[in-house]
Backbone as a ProteinNet text record, in pm:
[ID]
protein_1_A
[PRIMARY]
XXXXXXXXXXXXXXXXXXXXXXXXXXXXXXXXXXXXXXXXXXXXXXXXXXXXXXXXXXXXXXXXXXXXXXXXXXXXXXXXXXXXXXXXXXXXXXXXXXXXXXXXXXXXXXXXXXXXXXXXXXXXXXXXXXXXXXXXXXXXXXXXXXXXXXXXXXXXXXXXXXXXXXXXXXXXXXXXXXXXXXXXXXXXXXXXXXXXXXXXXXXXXXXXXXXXXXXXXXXXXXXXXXXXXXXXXX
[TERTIARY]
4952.4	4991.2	5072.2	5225.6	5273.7	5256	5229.9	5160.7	5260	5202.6	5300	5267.4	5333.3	5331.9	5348.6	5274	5322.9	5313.5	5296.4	5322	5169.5	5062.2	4945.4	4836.2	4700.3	4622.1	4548.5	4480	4518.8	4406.8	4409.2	4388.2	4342.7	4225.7	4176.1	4258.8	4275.1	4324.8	4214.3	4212.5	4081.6	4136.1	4156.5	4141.7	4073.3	4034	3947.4	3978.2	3986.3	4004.1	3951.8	3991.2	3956.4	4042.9	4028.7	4122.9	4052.7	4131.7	4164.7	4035.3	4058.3	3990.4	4073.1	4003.3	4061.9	3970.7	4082.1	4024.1	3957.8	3826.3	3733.6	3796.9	3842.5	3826.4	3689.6	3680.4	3537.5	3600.7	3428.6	3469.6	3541.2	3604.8	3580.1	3603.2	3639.1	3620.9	3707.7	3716.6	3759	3808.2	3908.6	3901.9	3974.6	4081.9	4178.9	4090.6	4103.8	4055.1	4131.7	4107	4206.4	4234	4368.5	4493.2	4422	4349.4	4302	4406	4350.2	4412.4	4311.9	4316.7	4266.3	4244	4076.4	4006.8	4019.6	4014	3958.9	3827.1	3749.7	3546.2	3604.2	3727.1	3715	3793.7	3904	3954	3837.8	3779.5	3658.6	3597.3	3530.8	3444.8	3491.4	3625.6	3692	3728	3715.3	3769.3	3634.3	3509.5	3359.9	3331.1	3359.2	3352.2	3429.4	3567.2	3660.7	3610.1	3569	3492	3374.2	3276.7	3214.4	3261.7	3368.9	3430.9	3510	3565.6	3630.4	3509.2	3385.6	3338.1	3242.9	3212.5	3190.9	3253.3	3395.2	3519.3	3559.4	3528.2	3570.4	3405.6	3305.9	3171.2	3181.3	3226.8	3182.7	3332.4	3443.4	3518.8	3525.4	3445.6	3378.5	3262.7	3183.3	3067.1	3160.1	3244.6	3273	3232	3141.2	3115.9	3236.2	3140.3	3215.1	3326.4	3458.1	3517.9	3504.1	3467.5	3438.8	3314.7	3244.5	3142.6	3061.6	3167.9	3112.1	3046.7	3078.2	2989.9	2832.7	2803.5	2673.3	2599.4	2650.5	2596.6	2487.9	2388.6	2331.9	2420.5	2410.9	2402.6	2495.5	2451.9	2470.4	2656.7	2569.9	2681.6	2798.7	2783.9	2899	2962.1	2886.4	3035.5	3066.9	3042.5	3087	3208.4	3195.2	3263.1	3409.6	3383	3462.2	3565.8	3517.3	3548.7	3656.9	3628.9	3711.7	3815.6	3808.4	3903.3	4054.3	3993.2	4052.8	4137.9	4059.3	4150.6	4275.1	4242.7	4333.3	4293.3	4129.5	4121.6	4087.4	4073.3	4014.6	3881	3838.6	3687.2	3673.7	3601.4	3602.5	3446.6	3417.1	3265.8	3309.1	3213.1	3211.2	3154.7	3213.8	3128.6	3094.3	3011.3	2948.8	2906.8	2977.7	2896.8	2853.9	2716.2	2614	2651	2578.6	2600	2472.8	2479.7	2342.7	2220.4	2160.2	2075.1	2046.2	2157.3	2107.7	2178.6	2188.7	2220.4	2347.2	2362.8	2520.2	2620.3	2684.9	2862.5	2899.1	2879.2	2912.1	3025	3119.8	3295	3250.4	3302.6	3251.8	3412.8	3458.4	3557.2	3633.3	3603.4	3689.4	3577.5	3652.9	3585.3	3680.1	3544	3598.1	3568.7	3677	3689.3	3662.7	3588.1	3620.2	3564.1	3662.9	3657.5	3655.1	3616.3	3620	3652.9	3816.7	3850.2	3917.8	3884.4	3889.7	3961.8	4107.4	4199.4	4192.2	4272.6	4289.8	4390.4	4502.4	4620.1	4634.1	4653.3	4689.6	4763.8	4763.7	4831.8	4954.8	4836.8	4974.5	4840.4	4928.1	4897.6	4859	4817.1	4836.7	4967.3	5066.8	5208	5275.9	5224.7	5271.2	5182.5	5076	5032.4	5056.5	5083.2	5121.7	5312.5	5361.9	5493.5	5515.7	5454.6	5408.1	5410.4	5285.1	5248.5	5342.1	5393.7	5493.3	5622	5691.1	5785.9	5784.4	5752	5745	5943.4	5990.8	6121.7	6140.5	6093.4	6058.9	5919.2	5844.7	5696.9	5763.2	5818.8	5872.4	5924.8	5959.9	5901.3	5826.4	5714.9	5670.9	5497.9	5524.8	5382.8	5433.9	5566.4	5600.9	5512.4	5482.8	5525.5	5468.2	5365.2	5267.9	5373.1	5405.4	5445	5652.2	5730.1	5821.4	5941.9	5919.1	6057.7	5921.5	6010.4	5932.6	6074	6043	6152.9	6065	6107.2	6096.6	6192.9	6129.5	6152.2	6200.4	6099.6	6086.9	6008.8	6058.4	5939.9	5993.8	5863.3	5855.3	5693.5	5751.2	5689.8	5555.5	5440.5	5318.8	5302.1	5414.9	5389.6	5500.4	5449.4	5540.1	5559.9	5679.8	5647	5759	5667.8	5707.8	5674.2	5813.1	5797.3	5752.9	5650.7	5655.1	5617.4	5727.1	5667.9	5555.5	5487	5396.9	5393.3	5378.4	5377	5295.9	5230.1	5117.3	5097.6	5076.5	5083.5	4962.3	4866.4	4747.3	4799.4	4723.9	4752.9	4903.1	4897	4982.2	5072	5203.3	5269.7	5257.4	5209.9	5207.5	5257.3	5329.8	5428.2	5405.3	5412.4	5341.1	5456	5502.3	5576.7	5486.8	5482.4	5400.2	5457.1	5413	5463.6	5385.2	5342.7	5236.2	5279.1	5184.9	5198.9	5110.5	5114.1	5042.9	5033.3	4915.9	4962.1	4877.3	4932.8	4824.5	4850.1	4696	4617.3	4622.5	4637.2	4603.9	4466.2	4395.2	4235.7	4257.2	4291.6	4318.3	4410.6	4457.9	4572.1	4547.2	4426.5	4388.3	4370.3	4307.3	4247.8	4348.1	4387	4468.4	4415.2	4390.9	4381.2	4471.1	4486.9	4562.8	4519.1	4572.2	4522.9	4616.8	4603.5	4694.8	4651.3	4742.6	4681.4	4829.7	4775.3	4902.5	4952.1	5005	5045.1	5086.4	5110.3	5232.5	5205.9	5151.8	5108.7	5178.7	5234.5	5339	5328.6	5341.8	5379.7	5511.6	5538.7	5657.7	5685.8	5748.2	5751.3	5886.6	5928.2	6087.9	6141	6075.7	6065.1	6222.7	6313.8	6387.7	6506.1	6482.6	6560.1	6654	6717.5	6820.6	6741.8	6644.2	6581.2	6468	6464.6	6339.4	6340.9	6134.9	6105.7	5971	5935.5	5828.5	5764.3	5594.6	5526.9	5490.5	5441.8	5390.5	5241.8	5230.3	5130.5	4980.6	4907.8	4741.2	4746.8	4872.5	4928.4	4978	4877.3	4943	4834	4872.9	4734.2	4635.1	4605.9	4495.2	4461.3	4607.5	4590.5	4541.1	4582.9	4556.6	4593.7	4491	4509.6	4517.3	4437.3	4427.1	4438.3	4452.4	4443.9	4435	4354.8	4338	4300.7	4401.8	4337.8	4338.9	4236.3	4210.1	4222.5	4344.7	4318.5	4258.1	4208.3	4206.4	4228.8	4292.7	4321.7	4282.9	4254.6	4199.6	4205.9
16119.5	16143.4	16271.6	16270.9	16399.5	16510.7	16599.5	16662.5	16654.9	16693.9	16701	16824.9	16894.8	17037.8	16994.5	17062.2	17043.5	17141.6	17194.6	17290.8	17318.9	17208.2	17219.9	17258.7	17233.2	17250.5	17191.1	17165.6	17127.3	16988.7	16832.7	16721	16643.9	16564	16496.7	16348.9	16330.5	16156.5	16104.8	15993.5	15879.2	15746.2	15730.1	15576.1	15489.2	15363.5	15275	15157	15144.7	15020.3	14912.3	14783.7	14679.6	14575.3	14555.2	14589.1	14492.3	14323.4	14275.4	14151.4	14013.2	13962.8	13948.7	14011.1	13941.8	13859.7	13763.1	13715.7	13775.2	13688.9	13703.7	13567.7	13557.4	13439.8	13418.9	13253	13185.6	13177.2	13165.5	13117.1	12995.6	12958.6	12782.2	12760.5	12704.8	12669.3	12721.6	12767.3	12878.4	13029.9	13090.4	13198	13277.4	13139.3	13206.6	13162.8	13256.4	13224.7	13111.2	13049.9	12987.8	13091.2	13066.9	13143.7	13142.6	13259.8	13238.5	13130.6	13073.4	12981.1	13033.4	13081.5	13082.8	12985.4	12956.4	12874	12870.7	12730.4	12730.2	12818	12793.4	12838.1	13007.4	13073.6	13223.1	13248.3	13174.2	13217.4	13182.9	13108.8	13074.8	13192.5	13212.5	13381	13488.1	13508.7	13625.7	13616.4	13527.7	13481.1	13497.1	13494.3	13528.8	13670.2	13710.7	13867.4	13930	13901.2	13949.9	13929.5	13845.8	13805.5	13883.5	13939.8	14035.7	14187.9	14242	14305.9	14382.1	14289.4	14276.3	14324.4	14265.4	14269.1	14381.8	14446.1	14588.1	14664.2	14697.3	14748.6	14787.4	14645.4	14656.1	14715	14689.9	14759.6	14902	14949.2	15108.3	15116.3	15095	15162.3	15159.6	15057.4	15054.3	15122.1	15173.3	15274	15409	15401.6	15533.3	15627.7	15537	15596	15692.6	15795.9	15869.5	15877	15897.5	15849.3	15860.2	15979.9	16023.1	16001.9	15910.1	15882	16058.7	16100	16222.6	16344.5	16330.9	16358.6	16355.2	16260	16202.9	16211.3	16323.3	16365.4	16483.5	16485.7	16628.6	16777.3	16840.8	16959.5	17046.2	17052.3	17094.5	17036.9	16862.6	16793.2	16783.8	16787.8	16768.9	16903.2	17015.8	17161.9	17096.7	17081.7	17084	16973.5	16871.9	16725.9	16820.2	16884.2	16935.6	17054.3	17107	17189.9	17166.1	17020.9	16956.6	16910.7	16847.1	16790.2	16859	17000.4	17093.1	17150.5	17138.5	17166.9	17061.9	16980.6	16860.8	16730.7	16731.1	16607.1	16491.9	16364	16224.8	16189.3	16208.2	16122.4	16001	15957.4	15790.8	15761.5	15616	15540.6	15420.2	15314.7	15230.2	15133.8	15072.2	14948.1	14838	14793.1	14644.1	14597	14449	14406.2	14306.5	14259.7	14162.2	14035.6	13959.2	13867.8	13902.8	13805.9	13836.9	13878.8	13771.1	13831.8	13908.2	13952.6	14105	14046.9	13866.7	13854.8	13901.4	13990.6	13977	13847.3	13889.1	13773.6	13773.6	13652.7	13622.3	13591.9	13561.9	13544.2	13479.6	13325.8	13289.5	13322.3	13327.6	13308.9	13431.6	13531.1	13642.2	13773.6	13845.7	14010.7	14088.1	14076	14172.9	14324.2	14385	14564.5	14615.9	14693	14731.4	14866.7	14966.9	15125.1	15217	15292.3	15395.6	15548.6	15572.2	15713.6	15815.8	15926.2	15995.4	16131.4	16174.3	16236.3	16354.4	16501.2	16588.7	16656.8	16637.2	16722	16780.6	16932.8	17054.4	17075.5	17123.5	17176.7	17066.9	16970.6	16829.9	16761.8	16723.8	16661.6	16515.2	16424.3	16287.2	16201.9	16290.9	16259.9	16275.7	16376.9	16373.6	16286.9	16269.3	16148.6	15987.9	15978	15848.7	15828.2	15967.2	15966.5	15902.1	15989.2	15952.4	15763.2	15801.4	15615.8	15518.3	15549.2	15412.6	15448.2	15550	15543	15457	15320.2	15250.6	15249.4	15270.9	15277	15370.3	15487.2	15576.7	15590.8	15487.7	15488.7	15470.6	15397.3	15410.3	15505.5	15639.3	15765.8	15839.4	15803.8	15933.9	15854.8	15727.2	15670.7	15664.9	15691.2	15625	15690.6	15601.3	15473.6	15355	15358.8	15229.3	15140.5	15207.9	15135	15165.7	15015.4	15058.2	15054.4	14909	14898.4	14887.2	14939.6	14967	14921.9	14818.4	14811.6	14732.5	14803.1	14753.7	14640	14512.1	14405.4	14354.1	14357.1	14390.8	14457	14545.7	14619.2	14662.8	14586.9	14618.7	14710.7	14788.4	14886.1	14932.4	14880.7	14925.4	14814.4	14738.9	14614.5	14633.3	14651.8	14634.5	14485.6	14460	14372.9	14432.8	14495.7	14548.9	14478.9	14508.9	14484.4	14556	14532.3	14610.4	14547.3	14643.3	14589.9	14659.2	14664.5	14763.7	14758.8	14853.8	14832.2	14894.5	14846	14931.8	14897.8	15023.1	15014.4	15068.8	14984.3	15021.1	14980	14903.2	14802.8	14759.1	14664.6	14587.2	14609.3	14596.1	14597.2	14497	14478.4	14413.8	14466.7	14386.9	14381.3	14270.8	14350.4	14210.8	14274.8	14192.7	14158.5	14089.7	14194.3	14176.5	14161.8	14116.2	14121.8	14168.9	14272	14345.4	14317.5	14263.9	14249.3	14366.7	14455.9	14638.6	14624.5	14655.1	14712	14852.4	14923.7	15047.1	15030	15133	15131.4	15258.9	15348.4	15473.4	15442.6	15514.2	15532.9	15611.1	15748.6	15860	15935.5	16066.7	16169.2	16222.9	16192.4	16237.3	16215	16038.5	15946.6	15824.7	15740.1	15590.6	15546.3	15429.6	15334.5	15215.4	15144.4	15099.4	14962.8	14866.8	14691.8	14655.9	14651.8	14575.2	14472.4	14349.1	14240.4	14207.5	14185.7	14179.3	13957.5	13958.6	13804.3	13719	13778.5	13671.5	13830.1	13763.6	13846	13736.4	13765.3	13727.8	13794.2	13738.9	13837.1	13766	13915.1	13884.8	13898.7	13771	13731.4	13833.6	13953	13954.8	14063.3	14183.7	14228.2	14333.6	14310.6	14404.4	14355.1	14235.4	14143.3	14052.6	14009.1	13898.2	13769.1	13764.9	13586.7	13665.1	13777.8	13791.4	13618.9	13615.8	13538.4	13572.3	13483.1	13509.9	13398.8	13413	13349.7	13247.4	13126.3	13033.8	13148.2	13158.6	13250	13132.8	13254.3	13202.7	13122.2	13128.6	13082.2	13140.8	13264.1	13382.8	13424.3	13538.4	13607.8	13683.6	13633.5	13715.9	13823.9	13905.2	14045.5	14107.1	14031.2	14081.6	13963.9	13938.1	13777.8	13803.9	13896.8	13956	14097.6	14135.3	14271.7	14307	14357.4	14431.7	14562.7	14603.2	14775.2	14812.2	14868.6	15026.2	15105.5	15152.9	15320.2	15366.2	15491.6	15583.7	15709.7	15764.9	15908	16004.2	16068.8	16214.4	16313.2
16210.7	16072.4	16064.9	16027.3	16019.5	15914.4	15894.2	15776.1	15662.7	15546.5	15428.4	15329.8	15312.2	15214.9	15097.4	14992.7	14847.3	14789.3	14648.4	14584.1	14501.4	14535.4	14490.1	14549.8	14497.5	14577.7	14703.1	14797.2	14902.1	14853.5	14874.8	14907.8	14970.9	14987.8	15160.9	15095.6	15227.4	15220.3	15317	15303	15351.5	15386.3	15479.2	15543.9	15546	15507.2	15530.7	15602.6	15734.2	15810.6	15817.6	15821.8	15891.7	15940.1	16044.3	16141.3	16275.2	16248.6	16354.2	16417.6	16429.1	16501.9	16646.8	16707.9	16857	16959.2	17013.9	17138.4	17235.1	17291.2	17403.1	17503.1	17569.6	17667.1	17726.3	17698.9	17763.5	17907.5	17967.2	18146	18122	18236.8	18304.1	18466.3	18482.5	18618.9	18651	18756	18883.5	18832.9	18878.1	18866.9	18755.4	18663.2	18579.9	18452.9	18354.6	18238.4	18185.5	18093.8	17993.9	17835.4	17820.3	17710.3	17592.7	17570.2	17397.7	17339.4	17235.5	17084.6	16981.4	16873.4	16711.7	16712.5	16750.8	16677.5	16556	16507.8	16304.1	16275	16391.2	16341.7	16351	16433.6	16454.9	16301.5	16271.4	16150.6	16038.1	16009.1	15945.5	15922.3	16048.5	16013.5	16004.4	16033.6	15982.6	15855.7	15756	15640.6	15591.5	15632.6	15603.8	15552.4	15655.3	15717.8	15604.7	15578.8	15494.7	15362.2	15340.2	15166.2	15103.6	15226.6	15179.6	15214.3	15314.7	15295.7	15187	15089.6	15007.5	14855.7	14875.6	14756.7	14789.7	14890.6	14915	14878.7	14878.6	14866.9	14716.7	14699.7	14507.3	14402.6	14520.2	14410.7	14433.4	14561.1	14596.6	14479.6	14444.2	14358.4	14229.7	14186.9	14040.8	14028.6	14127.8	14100.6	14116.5	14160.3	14212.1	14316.6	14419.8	14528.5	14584.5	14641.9	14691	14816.9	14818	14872.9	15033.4	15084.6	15214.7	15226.8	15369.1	15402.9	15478.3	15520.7	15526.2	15467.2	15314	15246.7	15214.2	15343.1	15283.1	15450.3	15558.7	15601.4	15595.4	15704.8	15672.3	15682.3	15587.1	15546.9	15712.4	15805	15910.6	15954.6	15974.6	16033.5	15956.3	15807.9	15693.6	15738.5	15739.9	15747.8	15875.6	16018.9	16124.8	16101.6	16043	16025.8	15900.3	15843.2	15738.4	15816.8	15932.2	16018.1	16118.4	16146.7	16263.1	16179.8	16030.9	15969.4	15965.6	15911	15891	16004.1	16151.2	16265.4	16324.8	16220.4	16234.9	16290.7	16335.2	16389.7	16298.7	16328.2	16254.3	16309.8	16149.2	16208.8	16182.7	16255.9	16277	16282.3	16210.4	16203.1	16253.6	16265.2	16318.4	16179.9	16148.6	16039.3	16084.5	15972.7	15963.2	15838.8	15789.1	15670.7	15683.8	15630	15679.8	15533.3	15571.2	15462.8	15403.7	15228.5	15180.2	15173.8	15296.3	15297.5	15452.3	15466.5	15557.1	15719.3	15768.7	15905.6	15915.5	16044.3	16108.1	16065.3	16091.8	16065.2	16172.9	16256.7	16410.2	16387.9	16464.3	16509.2	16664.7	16645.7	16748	16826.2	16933.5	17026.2	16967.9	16918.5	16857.3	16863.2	16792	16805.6	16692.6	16581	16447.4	16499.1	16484.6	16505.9	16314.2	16290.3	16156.7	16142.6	16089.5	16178.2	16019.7	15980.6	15917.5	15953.5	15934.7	15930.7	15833	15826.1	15755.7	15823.1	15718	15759.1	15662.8	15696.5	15589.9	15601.1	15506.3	15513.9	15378	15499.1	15442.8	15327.8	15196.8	15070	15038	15045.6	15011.5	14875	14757.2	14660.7	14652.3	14547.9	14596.3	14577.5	14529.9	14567.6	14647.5	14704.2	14899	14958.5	14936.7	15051.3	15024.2	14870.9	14857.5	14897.4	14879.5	14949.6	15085.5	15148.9	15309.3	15310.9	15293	15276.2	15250.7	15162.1	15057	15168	15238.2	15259.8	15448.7	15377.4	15533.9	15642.9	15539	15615.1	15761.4	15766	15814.3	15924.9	15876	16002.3	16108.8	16154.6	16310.4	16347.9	16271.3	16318.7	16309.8	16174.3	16181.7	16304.6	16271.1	16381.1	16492.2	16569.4	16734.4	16840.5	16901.6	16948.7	16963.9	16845.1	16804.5	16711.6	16599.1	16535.2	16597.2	16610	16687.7	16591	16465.3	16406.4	16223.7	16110.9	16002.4	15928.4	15848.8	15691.5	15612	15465.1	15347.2	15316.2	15262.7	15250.2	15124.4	15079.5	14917.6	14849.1	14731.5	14673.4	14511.6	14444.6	14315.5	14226.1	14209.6	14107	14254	14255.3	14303	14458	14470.7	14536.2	14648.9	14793.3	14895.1	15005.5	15039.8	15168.3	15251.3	15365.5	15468	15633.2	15719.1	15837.1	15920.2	16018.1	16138.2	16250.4	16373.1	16468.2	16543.9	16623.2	16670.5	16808.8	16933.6	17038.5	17090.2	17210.4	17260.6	17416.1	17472.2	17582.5	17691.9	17726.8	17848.5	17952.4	18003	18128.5	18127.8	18029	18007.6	17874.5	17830.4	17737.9	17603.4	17468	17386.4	17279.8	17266.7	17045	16985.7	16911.3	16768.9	16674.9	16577.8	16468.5	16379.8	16277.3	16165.8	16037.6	15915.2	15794.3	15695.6	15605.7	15563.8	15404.3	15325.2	15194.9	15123.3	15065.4	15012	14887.8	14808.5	14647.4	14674.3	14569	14558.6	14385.8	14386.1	14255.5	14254.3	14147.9	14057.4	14002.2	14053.1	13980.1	13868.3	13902.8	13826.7	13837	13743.6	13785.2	13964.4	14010.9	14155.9	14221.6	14195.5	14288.1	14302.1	14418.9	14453.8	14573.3	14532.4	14688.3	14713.7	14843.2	14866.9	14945.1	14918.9	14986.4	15101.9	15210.3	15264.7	15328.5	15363.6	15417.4	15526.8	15672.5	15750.5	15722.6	15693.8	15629.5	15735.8	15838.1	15976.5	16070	16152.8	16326.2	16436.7	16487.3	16615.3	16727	16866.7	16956	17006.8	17038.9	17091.5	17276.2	17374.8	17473.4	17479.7	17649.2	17627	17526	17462.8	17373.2	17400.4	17341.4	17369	17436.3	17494.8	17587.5	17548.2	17575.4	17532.1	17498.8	17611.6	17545.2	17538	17375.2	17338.4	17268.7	17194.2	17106.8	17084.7	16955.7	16891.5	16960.7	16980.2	17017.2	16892.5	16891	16756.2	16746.1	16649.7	16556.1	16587.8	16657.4	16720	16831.8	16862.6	17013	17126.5	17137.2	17241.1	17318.9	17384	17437.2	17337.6	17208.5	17157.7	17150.4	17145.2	17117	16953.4	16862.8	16714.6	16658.6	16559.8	16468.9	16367.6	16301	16193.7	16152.4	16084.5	16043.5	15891.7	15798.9	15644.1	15705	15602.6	15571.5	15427.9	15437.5	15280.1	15292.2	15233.4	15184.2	15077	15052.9	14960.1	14960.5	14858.9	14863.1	14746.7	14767.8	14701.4	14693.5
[MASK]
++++++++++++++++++++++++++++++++++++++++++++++++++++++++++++++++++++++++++++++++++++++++++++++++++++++++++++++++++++++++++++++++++++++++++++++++++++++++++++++++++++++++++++++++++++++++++++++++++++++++++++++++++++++++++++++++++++++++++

């Protein structure tokens, strides 16, 4: 996150992730796995998973829960956690939402990631951080070299559709070409959060190449099928 200065007083911004079913390959006989495919039963339960996601999401912001989970550490750990923010690092949780009555949300042939982090930049307002944010033209620099190509598509009033591509590199090299549909909400003169839902996940075979191409969508190696994120800022 590149920082942002403003002319006010200083601001936490807050991330809320969720973020991604991916492929597990099952055994079979002999030594090569077989090629993830998006099951229906994995999109099924990520479409589970996402439904009470969603209605978690919308009760903690009609109560007005508080926006940083860190707040609601002990006494000790909250300054230390408030300490690191400040030195610039991200804290990160690990989530889970259960269904009704309380069982896990299995993902059969997939693997829901769903992450909670929390960011703080310095003497920036919530018009510098919603600046930041909204100006996706520009993420492919200020995120490189995850995110590789960023344009605005279309965008009216509170409502974006933006491109990106994203690249990432361990072992092996993977890009995905994404299409991100965003609204953000004004709570208050202080408070906004933000919806995104990635609409079309692709990978791309050749990336950069003359016979690049897009892979058929849930027809690849199972790097990212899905992806929602939340923001909020404060």
């Amino acid at each position: 996150m590149t920082p942002v200065y403003g002319s006010s007083g200083p601001r936490r911004l807050a991330g809320f992730v969720l973020a991604c079913a991916m492929a597990v390959p099952t055994s079979c006989r002999g030594d090569v796995p077989p090629e993830p495919r998006l099951a229906a039963e994995t999109a099924s339960a990520f479409a589970r998973y996402l439904e009470q996601a969603e209605a978690r999401n919308a009760g903690e912001l009609r109560a007005g829960t508080p926006v940083f989970w860190i707040d609601g550490l002990p006494e000790k750990d909250r300054a230390a956690a408030y300490a690191a923010l400040k030195r610039g690092e991200v804290k990160l949780r690990q989530l889970e939402v259960r269904d009704a009555a309380g069982k896990k949300l299995e993902c059969p042939h997939g693997m829901i990631h769903h992450w909670a982090g929390v960011i703080f930049i310095p003497d920036a307002n919530l018009e510098d951080a919603l600046g930041l944010l909204e100006d996706y033209n520009q993420h492919a620099k200020y995120y490189s070299p995850d995110v590789e190509r960023s344009q605005i598509e279309t965008h009216d009033g509170d409502h974006f559709r933006v491109m990106m591509r994203f690249r990432r590199h361990k072992v092996v090299t993977v890009v995905l070409n994404t299409e991100q549909d965003i609204n953000y909400f004004r709570d208050s003169p202080t408070r906004a959060h933000s919806r995104s839902s990635a609409v079309r996940i692709v990978q791309v075979e050749n990336a950069g190449r003359k016979d690049e191409r897009e892979r058929p969508e849930g027809d690849d190696d199972g790097f990212l099928w899905r992806m929602e994120t939340w923001w909020r800022m404060d």
